Tab-separated table of C-alpha atoms and ligand atoms in Angstrom:
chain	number	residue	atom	x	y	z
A	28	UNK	CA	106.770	69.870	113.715
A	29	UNK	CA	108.622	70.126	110.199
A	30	UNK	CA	109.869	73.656	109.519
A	31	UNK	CA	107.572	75.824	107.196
A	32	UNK	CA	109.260	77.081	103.933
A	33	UNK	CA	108.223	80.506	103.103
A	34	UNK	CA	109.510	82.106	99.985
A	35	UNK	CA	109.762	85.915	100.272
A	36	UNK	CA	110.438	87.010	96.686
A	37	UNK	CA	111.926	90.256	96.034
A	38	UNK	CA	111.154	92.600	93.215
A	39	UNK	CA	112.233	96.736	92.137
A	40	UNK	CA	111.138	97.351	88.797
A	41	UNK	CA	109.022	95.813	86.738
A	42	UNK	CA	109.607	97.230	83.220
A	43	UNK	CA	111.373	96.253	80.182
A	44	UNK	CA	113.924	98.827	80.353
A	45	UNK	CA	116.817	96.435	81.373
A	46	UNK	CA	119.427	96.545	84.079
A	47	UNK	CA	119.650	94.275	87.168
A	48	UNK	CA	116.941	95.823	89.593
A	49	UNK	CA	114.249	95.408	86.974
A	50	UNK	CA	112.213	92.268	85.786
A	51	UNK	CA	110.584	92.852	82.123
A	52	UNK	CA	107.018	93.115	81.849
A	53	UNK	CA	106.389	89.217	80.243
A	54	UNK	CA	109.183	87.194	82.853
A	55	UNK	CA	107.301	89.208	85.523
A	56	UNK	CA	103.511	87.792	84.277
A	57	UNK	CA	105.238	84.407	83.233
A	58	UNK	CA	106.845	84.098	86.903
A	59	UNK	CA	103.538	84.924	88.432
A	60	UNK	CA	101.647	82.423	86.221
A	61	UNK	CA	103.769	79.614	87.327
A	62	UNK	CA	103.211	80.419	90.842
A	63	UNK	CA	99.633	80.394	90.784
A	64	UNK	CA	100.041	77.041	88.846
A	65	UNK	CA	102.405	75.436	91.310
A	66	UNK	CA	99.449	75.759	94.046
A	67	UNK	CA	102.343	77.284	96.501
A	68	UNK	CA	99.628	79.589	98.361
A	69	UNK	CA	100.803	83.370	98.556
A	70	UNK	CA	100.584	84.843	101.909
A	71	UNK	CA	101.335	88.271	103.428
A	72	UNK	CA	103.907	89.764	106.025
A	73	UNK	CA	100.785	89.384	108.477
A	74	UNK	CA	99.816	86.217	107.792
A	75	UNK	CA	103.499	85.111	108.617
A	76	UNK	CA	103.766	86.963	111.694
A	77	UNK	CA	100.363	85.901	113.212
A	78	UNK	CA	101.508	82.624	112.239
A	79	UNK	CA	98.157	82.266	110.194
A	80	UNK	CA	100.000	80.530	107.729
A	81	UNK	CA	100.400	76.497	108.049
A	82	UNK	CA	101.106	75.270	104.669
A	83	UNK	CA	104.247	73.551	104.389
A	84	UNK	CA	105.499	76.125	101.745
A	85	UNK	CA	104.330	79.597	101.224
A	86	UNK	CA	105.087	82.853	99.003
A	87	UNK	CA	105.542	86.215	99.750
A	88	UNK	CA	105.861	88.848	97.026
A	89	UNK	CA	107.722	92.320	97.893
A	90	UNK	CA	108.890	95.031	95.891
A	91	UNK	CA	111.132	97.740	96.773
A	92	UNK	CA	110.966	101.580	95.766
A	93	UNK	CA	107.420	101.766	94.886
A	94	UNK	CA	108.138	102.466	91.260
A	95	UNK	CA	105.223	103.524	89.029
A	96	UNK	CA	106.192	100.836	87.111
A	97	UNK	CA	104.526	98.930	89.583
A	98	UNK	CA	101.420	100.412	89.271
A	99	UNK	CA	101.487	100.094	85.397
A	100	UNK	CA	103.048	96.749	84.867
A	101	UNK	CA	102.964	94.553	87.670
A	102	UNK	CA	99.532	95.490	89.645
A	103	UNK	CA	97.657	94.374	86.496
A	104	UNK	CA	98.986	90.679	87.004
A	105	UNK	CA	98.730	90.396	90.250
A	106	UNK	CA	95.174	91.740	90.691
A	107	UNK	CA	94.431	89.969	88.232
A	108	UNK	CA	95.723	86.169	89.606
A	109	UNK	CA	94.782	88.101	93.329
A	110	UNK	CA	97.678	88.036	94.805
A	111	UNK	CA	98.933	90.002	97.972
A	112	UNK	CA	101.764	91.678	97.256
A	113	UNK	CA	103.735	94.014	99.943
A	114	UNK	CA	105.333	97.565	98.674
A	115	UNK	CA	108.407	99.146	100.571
A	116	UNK	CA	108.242	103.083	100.175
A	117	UNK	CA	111.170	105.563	100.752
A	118	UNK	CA	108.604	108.313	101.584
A	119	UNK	CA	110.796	111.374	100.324
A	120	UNK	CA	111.128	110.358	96.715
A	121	UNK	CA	107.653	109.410	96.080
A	122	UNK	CA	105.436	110.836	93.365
A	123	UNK	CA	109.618	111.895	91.850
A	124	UNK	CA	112.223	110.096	90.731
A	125	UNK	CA	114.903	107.925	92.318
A	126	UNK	CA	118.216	109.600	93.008
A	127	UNK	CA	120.078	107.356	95.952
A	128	UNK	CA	123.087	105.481	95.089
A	129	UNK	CA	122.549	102.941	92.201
A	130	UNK	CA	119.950	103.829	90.377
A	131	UNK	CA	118.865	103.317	86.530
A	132	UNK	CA	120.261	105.924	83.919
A	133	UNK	CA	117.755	107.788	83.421
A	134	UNK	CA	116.531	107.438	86.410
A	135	UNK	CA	112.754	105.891	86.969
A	136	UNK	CA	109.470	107.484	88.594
A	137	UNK	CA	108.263	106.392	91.877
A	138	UNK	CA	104.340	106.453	92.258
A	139	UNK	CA	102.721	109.389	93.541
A	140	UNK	CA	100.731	109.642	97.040
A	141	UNK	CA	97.377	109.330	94.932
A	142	UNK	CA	98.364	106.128	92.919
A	143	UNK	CA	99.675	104.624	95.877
A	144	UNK	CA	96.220	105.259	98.023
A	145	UNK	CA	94.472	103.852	95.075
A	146	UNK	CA	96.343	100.308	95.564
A	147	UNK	CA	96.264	100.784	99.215
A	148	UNK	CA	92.383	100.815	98.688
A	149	UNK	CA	92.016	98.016	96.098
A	150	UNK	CA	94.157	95.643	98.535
A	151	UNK	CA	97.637	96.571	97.730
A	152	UNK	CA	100.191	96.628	101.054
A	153	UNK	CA	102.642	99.020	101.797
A	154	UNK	CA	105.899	99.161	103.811
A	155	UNK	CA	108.390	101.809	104.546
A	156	UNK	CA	111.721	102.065	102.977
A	157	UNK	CA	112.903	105.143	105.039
A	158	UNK	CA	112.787	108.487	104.168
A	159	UNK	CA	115.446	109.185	102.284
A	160	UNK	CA	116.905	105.811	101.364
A	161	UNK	CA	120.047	106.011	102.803
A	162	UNK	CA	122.894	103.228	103.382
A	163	UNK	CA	121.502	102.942	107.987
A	164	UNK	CA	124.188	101.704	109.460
A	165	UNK	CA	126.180	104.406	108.299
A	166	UNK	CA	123.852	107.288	109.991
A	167	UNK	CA	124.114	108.724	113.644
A	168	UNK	CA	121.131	107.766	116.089
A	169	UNK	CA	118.931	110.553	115.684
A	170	UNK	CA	118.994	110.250	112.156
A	171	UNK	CA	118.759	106.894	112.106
A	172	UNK	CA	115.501	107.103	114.640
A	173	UNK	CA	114.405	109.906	111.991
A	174	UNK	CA	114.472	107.866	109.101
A	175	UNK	CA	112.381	104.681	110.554
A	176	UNK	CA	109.881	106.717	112.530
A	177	UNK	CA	109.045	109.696	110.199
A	178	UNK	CA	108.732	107.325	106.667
A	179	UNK	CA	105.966	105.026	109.091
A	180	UNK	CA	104.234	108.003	110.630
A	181	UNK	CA	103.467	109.911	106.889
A	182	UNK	CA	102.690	106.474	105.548
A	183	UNK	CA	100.425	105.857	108.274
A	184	UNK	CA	99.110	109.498	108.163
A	185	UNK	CA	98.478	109.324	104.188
A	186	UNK	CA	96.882	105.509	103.770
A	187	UNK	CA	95.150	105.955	107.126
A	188	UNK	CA	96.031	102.226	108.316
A	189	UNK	CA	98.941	100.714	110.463
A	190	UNK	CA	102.540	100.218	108.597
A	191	UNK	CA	104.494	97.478	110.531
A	192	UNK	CA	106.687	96.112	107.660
A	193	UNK	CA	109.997	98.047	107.309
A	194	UNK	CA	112.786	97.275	104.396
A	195	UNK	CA	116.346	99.080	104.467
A	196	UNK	CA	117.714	100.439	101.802
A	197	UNK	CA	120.516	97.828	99.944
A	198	UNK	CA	119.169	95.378	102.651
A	199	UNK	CA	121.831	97.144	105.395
A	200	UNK	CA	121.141	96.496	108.804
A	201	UNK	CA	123.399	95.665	111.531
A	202	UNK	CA	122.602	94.455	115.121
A	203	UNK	CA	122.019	98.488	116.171
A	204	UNK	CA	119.561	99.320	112.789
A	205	UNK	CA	117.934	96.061	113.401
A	206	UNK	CA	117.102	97.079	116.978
A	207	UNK	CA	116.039	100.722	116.073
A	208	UNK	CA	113.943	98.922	113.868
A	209	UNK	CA	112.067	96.816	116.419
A	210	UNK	CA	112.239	100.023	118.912
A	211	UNK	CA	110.078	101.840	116.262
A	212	UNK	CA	107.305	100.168	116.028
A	213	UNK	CA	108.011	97.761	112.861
A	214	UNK	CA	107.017	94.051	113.219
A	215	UNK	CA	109.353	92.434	110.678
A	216	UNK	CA	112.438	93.570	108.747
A	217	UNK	CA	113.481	91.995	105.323
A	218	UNK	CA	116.985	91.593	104.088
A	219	UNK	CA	118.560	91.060	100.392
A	220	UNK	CA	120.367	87.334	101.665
A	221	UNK	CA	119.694	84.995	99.211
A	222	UNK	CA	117.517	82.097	101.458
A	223	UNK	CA	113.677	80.775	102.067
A	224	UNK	CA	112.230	82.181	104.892
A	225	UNK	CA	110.983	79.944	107.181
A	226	UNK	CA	108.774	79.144	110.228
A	227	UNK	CA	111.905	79.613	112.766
A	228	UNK	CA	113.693	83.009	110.920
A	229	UNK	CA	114.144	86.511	112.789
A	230	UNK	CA	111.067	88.329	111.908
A	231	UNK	CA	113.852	91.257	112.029
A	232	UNK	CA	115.639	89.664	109.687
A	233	UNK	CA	114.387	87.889	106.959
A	234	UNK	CA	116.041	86.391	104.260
A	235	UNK	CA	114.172	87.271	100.323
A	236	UNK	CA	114.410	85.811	97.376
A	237	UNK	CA	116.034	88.005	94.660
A	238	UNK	CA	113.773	87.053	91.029
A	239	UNK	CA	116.240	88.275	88.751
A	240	UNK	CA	117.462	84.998	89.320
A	241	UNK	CA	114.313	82.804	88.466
A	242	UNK	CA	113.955	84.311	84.809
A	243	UNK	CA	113.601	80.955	83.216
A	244	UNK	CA	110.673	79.407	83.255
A	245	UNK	CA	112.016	75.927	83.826
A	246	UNK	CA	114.395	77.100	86.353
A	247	UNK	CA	111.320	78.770	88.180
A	248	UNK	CA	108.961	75.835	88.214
A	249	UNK	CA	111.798	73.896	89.626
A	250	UNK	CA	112.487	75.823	92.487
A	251	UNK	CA	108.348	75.854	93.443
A	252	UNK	CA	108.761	72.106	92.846
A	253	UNK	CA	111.070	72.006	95.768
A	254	UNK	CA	113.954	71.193	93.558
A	255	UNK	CA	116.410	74.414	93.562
A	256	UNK	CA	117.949	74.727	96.535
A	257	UNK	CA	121.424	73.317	94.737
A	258	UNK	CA	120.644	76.543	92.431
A	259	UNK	CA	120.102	79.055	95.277
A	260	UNK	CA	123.411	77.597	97.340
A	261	UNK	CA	124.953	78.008	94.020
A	262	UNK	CA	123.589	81.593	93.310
A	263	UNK	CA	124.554	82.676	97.338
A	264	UNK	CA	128.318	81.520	97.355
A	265	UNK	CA	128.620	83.454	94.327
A	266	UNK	CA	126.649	86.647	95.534
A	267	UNK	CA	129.152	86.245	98.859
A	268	UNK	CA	132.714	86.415	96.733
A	269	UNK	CA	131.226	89.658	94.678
A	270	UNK	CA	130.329	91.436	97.769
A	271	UNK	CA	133.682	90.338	99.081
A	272	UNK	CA	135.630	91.874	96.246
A	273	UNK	CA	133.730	94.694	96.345
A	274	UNK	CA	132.379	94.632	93.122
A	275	UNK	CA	129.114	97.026	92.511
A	276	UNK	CA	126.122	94.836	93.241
A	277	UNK	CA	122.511	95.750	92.531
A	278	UNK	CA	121.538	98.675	92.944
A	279	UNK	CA	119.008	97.802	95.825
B	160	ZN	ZN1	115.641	100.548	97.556
């Protein structure tokens, strides 16, 4: 059987404030408009896993940081087109601002606990993004253990359903955070490579699309069209020589 594609788009902000990690409010509805208009069906983490999912090509939409923005901006369009979108929350920040390595100047508000169980109850998914959102590999075991366990226990506790989607902070995971992962409890892992998802990737490690990419509207219908993946090899070999030379990247 042919490989399934699945797309798992990545998202921060939503806002028109500028800066790499955020999409402005009008790309953000224009991108969404094309993809209910391509007829690409959009999916969730769950369907993928349970393998409920057997369209040739599927979306996934994610966003990272839970900022309010969300809430404000982009829950609007996508209740509105009903789409499934999944959430990842670093559970000590919420309901203040971000203040981990790379963030916006001034920095942005996350959502609080009680905007957050308002999506959670019109439909909204949510996934953990540690605690604290530190750089994993870097931390000793306990702390590492600390940091997946905790941020899916209060999550659990505070939106009373099961959390088994897990994103780390800057997509950093190594063979040993990929593992704690999987040890507590998470069913799939995403990272920030550049690739399409499909029917045959490690559910530990899956590969996202980053939007800030796909802010052109011909560009976009393209790649739903099946006709960018010249664009994204393109985009990836030069994502891999700025990470080489060390030169900031997104503040993920
Ligand atoms: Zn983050």
């Amino acid at each position: 059987m042919a490989q399934r594609q699945i797309d798992i788009l990545m998202y921060h902000s939503v806002s028109d404030r500028g800066g790499a990690t955020a999409i402005n409010a009008a790309t953000f509805a224009m991108q969404m408009e094309i993809l209910v208009a391509s007829g690409v069906p959009v999916v969730t983490l769950d369907d993928l896993i349970e393998a409920r999912t057997t369209a040739p090509r599927s979306v996934i939409l994610t966003f990272d940081d839970g900022f309010q923005d969300f809430a404000d901006i982009a829950w609007p369009v996508l209740e509105r087109h009903r789409l499934p979108a999944m959430v990842y929350l670093p559970v000590d920040h919420v309901g203040r601002s971000e203040n981990w390595r790379g963030i916006a100047s001034p920095p942005r508000r996350l959502m609080d606990w009680a905007t957050i169980r308002r999506l959670a109850d019109a439909g909204c998914h949510f996934g953990s993004h540690t605690l604290s959102h530190p750089a994993l590999p870097a931390l000793a075991p306990a702390d590492l253990e600390r940091e997946l366990t905790q941020s899916r226990r209060i999550i659990e506790d505070r939106l009373s359903r099961d959390i088994r989607h897990f994103a780390p902070p800057y997509g950093l995971a190594d063979a040993r955070v990929r593992a704690a992962i999987g040890r507590a409890g998470y069913a799939t892992s995403v990272s920030t490579r550049l690739a399409s998802a499909t029917s045959d990737s490690d559910p530990m490690d899956l590969p996202r699309i980053e939007m800030f990419y796909f802010q052109h509207r011909a560009r976009w219908s393209a790649h739903l069209a099946g006709r960018g993946q010249g664009y994204l090899s393109r985009r990836r070999l030069l994502r891999t020589v700025k990470s080489r030379l060390m030169v900031p990247w997104m503040g993920l």
